[in-house]
GROMACS .gro file of C-alpha atoms in nm:
model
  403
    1UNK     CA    1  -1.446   0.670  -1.389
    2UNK     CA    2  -1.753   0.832  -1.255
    3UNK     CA    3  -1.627   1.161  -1.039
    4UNK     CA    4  -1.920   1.013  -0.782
    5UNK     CA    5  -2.242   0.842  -0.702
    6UNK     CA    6  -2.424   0.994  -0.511
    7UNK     CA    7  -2.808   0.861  -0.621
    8UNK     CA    8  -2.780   0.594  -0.334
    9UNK     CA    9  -2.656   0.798  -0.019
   10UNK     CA   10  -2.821   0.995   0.191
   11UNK     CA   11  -2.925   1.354   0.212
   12UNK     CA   12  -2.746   1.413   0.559
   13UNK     CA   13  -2.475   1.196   0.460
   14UNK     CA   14  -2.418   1.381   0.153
   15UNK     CA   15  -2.376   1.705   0.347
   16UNK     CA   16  -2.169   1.519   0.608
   17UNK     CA   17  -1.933   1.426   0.303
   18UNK     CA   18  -1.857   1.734   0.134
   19UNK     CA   19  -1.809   1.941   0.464
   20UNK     CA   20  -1.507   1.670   0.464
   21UNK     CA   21  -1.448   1.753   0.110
   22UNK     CA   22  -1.432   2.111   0.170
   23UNK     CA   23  -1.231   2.086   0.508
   24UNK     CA   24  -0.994   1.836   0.258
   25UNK     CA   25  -0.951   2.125   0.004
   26UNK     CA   26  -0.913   2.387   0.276
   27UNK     CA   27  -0.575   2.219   0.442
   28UNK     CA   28  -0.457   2.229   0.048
   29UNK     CA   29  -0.519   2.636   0.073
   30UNK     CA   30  -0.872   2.611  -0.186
   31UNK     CA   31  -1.077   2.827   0.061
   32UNK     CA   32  -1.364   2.850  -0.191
   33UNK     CA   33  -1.414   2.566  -0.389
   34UNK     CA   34  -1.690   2.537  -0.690
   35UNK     CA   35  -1.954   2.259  -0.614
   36UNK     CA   36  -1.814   2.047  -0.866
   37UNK     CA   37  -1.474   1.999  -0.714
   38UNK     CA   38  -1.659   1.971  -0.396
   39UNK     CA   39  -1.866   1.716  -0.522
   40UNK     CA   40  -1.602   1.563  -0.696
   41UNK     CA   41  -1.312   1.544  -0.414
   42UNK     CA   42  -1.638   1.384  -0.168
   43UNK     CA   43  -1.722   1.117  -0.401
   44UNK     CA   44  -1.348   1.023  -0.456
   45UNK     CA   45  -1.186   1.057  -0.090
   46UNK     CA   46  -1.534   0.921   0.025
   47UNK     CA   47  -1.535   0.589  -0.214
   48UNK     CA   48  -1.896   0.664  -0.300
   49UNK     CA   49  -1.861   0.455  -0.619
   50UNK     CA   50  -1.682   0.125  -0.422
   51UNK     CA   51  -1.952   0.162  -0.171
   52UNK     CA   52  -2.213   0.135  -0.431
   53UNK     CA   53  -2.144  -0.103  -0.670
   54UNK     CA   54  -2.177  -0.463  -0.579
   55UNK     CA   55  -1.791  -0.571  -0.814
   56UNK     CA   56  -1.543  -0.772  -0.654
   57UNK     CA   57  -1.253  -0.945  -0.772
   58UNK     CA   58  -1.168  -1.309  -0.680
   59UNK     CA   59  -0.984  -1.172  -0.320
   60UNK     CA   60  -1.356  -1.018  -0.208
   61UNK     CA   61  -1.187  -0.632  -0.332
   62UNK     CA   62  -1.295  -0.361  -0.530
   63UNK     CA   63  -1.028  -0.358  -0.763
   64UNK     CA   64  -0.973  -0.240  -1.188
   65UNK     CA   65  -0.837  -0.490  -1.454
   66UNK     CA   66  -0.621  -0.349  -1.730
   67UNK     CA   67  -0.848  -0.448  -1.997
   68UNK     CA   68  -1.099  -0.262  -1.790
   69UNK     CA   69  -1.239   0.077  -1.996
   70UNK     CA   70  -1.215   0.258  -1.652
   71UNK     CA   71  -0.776   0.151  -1.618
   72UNK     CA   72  -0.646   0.506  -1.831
   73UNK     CA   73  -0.916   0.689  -1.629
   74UNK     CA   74  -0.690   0.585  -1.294
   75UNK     CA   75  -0.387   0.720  -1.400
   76UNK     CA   76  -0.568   1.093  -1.402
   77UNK     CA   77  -0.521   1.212  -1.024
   78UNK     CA   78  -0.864   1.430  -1.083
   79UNK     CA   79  -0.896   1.621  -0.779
   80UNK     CA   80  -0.518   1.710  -0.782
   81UNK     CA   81  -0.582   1.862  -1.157
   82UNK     CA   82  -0.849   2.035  -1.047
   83UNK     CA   83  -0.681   2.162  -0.776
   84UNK     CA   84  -0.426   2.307  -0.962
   85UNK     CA   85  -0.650   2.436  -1.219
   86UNK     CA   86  -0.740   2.665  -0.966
   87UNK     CA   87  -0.402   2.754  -0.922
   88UNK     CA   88  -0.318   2.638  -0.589
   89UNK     CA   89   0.009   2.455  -0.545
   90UNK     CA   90   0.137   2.435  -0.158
   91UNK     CA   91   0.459   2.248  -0.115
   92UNK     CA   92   0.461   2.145   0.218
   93UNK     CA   93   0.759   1.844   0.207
   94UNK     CA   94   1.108   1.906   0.477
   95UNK     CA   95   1.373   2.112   0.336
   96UNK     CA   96   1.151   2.250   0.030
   97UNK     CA   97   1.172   1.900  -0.156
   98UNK     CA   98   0.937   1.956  -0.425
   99UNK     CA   99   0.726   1.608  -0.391
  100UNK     CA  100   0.711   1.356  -0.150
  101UNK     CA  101   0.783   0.988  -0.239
  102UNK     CA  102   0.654   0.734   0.007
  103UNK     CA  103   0.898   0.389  -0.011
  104UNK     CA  104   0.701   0.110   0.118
  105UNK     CA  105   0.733  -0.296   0.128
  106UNK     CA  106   0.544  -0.585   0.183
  107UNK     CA  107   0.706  -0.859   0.349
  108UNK     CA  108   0.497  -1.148   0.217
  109UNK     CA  109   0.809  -1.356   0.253
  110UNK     CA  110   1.140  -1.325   0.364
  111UNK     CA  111   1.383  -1.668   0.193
  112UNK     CA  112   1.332  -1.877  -0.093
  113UNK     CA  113   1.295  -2.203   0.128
  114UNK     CA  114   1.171  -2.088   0.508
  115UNK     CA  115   0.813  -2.181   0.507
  116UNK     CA  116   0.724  -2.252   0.133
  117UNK     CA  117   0.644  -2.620   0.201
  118UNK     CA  118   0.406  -2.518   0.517
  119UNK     CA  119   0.247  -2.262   0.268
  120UNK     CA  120   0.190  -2.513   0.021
  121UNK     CA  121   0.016  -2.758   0.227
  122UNK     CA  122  -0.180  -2.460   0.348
  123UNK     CA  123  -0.323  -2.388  -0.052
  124UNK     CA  124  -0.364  -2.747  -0.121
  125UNK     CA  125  -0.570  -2.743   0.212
  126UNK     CA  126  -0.759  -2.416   0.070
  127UNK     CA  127  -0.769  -2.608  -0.277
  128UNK     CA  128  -0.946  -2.936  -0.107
  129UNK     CA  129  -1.204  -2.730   0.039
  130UNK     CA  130  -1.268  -2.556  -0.249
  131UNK     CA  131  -1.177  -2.716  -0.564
  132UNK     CA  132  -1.321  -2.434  -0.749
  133UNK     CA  133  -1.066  -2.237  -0.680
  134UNK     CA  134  -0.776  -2.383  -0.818
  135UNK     CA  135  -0.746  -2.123  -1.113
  136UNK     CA  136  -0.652  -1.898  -0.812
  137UNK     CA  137  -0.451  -2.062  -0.605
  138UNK     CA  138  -0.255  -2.251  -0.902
  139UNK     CA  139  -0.177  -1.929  -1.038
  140UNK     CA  140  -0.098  -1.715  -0.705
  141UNK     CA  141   0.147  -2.013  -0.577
  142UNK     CA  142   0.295  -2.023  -0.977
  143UNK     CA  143   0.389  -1.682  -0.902
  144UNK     CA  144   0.515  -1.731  -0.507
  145UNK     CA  145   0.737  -2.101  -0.565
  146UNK     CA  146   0.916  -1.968  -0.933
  147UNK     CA  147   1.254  -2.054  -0.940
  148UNK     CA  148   1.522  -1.779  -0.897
  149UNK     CA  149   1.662  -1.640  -1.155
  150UNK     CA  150   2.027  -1.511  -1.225
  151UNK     CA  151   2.275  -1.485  -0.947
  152UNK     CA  152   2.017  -1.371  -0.729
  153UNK     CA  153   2.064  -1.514  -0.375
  154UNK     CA  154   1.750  -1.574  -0.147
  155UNK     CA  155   1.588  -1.310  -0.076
  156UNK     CA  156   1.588  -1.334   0.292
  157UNK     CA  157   1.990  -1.276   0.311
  158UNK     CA  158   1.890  -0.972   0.120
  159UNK     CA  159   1.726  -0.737   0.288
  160UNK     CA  160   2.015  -0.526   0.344
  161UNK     CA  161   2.002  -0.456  -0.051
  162UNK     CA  162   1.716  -0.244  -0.026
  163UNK     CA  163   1.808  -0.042   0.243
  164UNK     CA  164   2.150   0.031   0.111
  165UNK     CA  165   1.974   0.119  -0.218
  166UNK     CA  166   1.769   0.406  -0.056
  167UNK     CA  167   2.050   0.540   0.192
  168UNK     CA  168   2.240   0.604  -0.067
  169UNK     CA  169   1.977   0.852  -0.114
  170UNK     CA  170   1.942   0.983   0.231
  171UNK     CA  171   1.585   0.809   0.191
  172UNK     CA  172   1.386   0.556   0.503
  173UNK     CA  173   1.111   0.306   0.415
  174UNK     CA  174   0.863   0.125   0.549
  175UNK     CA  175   0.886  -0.283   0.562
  176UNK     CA  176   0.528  -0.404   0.636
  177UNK     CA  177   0.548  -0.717   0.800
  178UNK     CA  178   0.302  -1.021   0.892
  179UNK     CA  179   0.287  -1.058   1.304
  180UNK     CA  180   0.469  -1.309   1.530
  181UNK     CA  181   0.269  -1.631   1.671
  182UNK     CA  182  -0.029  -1.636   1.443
  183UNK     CA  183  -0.255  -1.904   1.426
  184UNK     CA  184  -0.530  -1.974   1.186
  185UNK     CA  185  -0.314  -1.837   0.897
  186UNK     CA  186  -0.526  -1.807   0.509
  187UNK     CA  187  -0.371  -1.969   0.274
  188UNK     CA  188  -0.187  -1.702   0.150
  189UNK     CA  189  -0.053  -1.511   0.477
  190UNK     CA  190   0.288  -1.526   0.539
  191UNK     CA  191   0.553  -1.778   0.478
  192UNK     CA  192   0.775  -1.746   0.755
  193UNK     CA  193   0.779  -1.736   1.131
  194UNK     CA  194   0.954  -1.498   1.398
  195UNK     CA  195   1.135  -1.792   1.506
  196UNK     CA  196   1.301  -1.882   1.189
  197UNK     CA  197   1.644  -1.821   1.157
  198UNK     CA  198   1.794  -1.602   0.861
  199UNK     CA  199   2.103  -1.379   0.793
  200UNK     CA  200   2.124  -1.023   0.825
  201UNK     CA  201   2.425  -0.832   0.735
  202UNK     CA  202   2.595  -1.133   0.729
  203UNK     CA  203   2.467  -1.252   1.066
  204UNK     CA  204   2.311  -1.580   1.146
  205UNK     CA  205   1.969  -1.427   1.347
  206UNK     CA  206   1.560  -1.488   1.426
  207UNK     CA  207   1.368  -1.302   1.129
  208UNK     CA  208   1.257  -1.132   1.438
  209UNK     CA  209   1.565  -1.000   1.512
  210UNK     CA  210   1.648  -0.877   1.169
  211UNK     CA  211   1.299  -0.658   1.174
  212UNK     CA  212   1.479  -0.519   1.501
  213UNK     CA  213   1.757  -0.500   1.342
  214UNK     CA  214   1.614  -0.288   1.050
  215UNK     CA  215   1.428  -0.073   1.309
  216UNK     CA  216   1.743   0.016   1.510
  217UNK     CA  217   1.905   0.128   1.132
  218UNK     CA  218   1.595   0.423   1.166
  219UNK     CA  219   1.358   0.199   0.883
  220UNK     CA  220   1.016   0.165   0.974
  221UNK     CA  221   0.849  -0.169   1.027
  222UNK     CA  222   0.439  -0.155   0.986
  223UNK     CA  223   0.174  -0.435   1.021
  224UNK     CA  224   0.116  -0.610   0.738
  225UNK     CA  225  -0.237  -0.689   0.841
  226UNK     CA  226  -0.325  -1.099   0.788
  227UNK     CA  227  -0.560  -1.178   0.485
  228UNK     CA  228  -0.871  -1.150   0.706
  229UNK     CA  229  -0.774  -0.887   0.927
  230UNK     CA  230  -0.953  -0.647   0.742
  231UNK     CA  231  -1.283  -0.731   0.823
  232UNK     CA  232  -1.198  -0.835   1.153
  233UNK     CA  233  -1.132  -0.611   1.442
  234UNK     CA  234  -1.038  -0.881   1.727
  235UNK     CA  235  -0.808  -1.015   1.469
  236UNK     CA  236  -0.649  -0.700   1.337
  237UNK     CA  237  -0.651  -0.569   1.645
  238UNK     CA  238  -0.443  -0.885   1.844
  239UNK     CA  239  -0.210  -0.875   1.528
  240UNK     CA  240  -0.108  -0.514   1.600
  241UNK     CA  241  -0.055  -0.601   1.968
  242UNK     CA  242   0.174  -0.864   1.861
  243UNK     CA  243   0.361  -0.701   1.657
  244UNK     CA  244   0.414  -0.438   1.940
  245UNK     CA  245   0.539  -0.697   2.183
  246UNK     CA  246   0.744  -0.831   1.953
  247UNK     CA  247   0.932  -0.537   1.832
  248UNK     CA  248   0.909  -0.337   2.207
  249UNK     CA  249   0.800  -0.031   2.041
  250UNK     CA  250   0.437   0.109   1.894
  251UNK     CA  251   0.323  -0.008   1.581
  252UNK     CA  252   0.085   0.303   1.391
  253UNK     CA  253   0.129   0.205   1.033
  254UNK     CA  254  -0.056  -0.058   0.843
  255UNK     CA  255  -0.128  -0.191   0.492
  256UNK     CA  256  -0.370  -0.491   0.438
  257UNK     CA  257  -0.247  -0.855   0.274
  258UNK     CA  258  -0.362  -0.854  -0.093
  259UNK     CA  259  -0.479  -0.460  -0.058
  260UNK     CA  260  -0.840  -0.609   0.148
  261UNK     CA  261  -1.028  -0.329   0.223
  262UNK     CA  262  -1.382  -0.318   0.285
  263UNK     CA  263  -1.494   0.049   0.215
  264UNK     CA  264  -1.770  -0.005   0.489
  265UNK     CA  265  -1.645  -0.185   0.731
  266UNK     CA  266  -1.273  -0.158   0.712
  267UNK     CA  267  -1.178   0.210   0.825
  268UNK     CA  268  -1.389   0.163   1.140
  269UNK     CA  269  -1.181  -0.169   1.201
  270UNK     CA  270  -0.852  -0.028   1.169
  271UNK     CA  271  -0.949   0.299   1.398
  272UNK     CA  272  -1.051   0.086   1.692
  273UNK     CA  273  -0.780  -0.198   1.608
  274UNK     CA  274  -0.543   0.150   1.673
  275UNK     CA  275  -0.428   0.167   1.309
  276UNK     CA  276  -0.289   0.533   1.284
  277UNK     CA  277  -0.164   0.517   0.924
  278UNK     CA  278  -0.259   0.297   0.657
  279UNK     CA  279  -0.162   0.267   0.296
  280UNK     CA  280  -0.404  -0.018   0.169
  281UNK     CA  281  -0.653   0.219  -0.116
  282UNK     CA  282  -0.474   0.097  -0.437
  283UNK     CA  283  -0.492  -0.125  -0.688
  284UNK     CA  284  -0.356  -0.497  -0.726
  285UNK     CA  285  -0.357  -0.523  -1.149
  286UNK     CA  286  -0.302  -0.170  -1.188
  287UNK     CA  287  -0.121   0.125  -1.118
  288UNK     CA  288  -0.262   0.452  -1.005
  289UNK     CA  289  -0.503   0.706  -0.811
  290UNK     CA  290  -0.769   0.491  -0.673
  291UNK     CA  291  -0.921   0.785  -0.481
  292UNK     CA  292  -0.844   1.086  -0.745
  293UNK     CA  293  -0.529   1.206  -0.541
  294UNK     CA  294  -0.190   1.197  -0.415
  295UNK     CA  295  -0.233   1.323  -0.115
  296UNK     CA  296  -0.290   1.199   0.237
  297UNK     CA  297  -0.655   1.168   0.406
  298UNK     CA  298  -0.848   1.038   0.677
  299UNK     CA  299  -1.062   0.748   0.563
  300UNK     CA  300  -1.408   0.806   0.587
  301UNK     CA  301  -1.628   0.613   0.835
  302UNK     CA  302  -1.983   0.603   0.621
  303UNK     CA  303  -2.174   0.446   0.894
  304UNK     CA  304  -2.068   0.728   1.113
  305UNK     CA  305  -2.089   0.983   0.836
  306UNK     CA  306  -1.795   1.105   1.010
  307UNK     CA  307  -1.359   1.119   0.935
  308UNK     CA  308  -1.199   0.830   1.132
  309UNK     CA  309  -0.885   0.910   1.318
  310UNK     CA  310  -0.686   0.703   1.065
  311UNK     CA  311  -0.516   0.891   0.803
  312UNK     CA  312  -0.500   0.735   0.437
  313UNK     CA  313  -0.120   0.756   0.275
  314UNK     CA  314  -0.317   0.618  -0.122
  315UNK     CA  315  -0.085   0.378  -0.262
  316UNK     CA  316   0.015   0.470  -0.627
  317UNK     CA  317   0.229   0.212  -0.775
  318UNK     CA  318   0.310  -0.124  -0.709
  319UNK     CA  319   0.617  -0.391  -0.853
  320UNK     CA  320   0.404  -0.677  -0.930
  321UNK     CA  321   0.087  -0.415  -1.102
  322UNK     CA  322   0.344  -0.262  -1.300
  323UNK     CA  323   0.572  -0.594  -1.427
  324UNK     CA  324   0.359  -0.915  -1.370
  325UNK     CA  325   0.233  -1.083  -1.687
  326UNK     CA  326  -0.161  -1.148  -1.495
  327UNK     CA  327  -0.145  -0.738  -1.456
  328UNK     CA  328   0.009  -0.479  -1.660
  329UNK     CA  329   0.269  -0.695  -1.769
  330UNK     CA  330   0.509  -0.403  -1.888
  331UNK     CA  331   0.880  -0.397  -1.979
  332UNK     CA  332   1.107  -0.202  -1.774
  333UNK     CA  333   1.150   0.071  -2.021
  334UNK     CA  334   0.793   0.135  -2.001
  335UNK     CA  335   0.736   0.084  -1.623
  336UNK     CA  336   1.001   0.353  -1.592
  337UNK     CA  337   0.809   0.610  -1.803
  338UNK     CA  338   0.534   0.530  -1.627
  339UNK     CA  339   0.700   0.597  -1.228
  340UNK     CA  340   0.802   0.907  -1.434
  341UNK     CA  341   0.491   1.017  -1.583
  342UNK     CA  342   0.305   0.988  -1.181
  343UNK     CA  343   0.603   1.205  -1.049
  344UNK     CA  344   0.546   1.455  -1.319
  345UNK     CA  345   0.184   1.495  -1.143
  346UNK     CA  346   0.362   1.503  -0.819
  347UNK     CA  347   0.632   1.764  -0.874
  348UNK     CA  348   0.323   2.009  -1.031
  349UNK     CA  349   0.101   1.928  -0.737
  350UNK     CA  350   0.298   1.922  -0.476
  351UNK     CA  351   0.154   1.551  -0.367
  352UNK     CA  352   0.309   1.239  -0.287
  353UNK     CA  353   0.344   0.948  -0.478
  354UNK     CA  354   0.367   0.581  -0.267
  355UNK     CA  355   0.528   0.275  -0.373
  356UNK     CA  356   0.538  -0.068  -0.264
  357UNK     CA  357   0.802  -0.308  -0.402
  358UNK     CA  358   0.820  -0.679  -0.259
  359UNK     CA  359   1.178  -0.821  -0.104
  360UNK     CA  360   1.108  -1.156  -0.219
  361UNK     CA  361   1.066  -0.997  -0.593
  362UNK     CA  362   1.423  -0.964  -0.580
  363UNK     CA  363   1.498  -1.246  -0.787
  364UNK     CA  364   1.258  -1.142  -1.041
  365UNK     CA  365   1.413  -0.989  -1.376
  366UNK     CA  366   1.438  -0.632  -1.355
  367UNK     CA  367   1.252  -0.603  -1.024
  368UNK     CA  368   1.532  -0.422  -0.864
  369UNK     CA  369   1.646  -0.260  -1.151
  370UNK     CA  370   1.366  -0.111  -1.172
  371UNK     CA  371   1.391   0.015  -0.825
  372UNK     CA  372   1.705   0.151  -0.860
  373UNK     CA  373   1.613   0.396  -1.143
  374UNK     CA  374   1.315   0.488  -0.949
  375UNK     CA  375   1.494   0.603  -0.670
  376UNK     CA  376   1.797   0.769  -0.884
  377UNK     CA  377   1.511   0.960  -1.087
  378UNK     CA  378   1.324   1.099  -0.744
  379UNK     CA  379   1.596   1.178  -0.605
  380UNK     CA  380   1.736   1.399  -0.903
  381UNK     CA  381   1.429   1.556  -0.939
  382UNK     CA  382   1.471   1.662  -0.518
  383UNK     CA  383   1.176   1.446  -0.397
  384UNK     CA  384   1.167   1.394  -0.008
  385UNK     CA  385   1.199   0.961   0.007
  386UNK     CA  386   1.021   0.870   0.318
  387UNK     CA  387   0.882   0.601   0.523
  388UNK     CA  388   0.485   0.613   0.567
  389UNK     CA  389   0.516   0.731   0.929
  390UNK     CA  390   0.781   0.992   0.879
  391UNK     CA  391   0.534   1.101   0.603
  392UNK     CA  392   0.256   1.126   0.845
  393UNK     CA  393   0.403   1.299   1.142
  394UNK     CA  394   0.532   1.588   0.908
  395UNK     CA  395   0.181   1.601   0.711
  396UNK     CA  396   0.002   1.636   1.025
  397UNK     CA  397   0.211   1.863   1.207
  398UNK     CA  398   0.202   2.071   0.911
  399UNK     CA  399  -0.155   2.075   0.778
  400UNK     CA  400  -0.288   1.992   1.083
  401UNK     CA  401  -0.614   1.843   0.833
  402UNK     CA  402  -0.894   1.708   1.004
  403UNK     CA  403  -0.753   1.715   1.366
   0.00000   0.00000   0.00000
């Protein structure tokens, strides 16, 4: 993957872009970076090649297929190497944990029967309008209405199995969640309501009141921002402020439906929508370092040539890139090595490495398995497992980068 391109920008914005390189490397302790990693880390945190090239998948993203040439090149996390090749490594994780891991989920549905037959009228709706698109949304509700499998119990009652999984660890996560009272819904937003009723704990409750619920246990619940949300700020924007008044606390940390991000538009959205944190830059098919690092940035505003306010936590690794047959389609074994291989890079940075598993996956074979050995391996290897707003608070009180 090309380090950057910068033939299309601007002179002024290419100086602009590597001061923000260089005030990027300084907060990692480089104080005199060569030109190449300058030029290197400003193309990559800057998205100079996204911005430039005119590739989009079927969602409208910038995104890699595995059969792509360019896949191997994203497991490299380039300016972290170089980094270290300079030998600079600065821990900077609680308690001297030697890497930070970053436990994340999106909460595209919570049961295996609360709003699947409103969601399927909804893509039969997006199929009539389109009938072009029925490669897409045959295969995308294939994948949401399978069957479960085992003795697996819906996935809504099982919530608690995830956060028992990581406090066994002394680790937090963050649930990303779709907002209350929506209207207008894409076809593939959420499945289930506020108002819907579920078990939590073994309690009949609202799914509202199980995100409470999970808030008042010290988990973080984020905003799951709605399909077109990301090139919307009224919409993003209302979403968040829903999602405030429904939980009665602030709402920082966000990650977009399907990963939409417009590399243009999208980081000036989520500043004024009042996004804080978001965790969106990854990839859907694939696994690994979609702007050349690990660590945590401010996206970059291009039309302002200037840092937004909102700081980037890159998502690594995700269930369904690692295990789905339409992406990598790997086995556990070698999903494992892998999770293992990224936290090697990690551990010898110093970095962070963010995952994002799906509840509802739960009921997929070796899903949570998976999981499990994930968190067992981090956790013997004395990673710090966080949610993404824990994460931020302690990067930015400590690096203070960009403030």
């Amino acid at each position: 993957m090309p380090s950057s391109d910068s033939t299309l920008v601007a002179p002024t914005a290419i100086a602009a872009e590597q001061d923000f390189a260089r005030r990027f490397l300084a907060s990692l302790g480089v104080r005199s970076p060569t030109p190449g990693l300058v030029e290197l880390t400003a193309g990559r945190l800057c998205l100079r090649e996204e911005r430039a090239s005119t590739e989009r998948d079927e969602w409208g993203n910038w995104d890699l297929k595995p059969s792509d040439s360019r896949a191997n090149e994203a497991l490299v996390p380039v300016i972290d190497r170089a980094i270290a090749a300079e030998g600079v490594r600065r821990p900077r994780w609680p308690d001297g944990k030697r890497f930070a891991l970053c436990l994340t989920h999106d909460v595209d549905s919570v049961s295996d029967g609360v709003g699947r037959s409103e969601y399927v009228w909804r893509a039969l709706g997006a199929l009539s309008a389109d009938p072009r698109s029925w490669r897409r949304v045959g295969s995308t509700l294939a994948r949401t209405l399978r069957p479960s499998r085992g003795d697996a119990t819906d996935s809504l009652a099982s919530f608690e199995r995830w956060i028992d999984a990581e406090a066994r660890f002394g680790f937090r996560s963050t649930f990303f969640v779709f907002a209350p009272r929506r209207r207008d819904r894409h076809w593939t937003d959420a499945h289930y309501d506020w108002q819907d009723t579920t078990r939590y704990r073994g309690q009949s409750m609202r799914v509202g009141e199980m995100f409470g619920a999970i808030a008042a246990e010290g988990w973080e619940i984020g905003l799951h921002g709605s399909y077109g949300s990301a090139r919307s700020l009224d919409r993003l924007k209302s979403e968040r402020g829903m999602l405030e008044l429904g939980l009665g606390s602030p709402v920082t940390s966000a990650r977009q439906h399907y990963l939409n991000f417009d590399s243009v538009r999208s980081p000036a959205i989520m500043e004024r929508a009042g996004i804080r944190i978001d965790s969106t830059l990854g990839y859907n098919r694939i696994v690994g370092y979609r702007a050349g690092t690990t660590f945590p940035f401010p996206l970059w505003n291009a039309a302002a040539e200037a840092a937004t306010d909102v700081l980037e936590i890159p998502l690594i690794a995700m269930d369904c890139s690692l295990l789905e047959s339409g992406a990598l389609g790997l086995s556990v074994e070698d999903a494992t090595g892998v999770v293992r291989r990224m936290m090697d890079d990690a551990e010898a940075s110093g970095g962070c490495i963010t995952l994002n598993w799906h509840p509802d996956h739960l009921a997929r074979d070796g899903y949570f398995e998976l999981y499990e050995v994930v968190l067992s391996e981090a956790a013997s290897r004395g990673a710090w497992g966080c949610a993404s707003g824990e994460l931020a608070a302690w990067w930015q009180a400590q690096s203070g980068i960009l403030q």
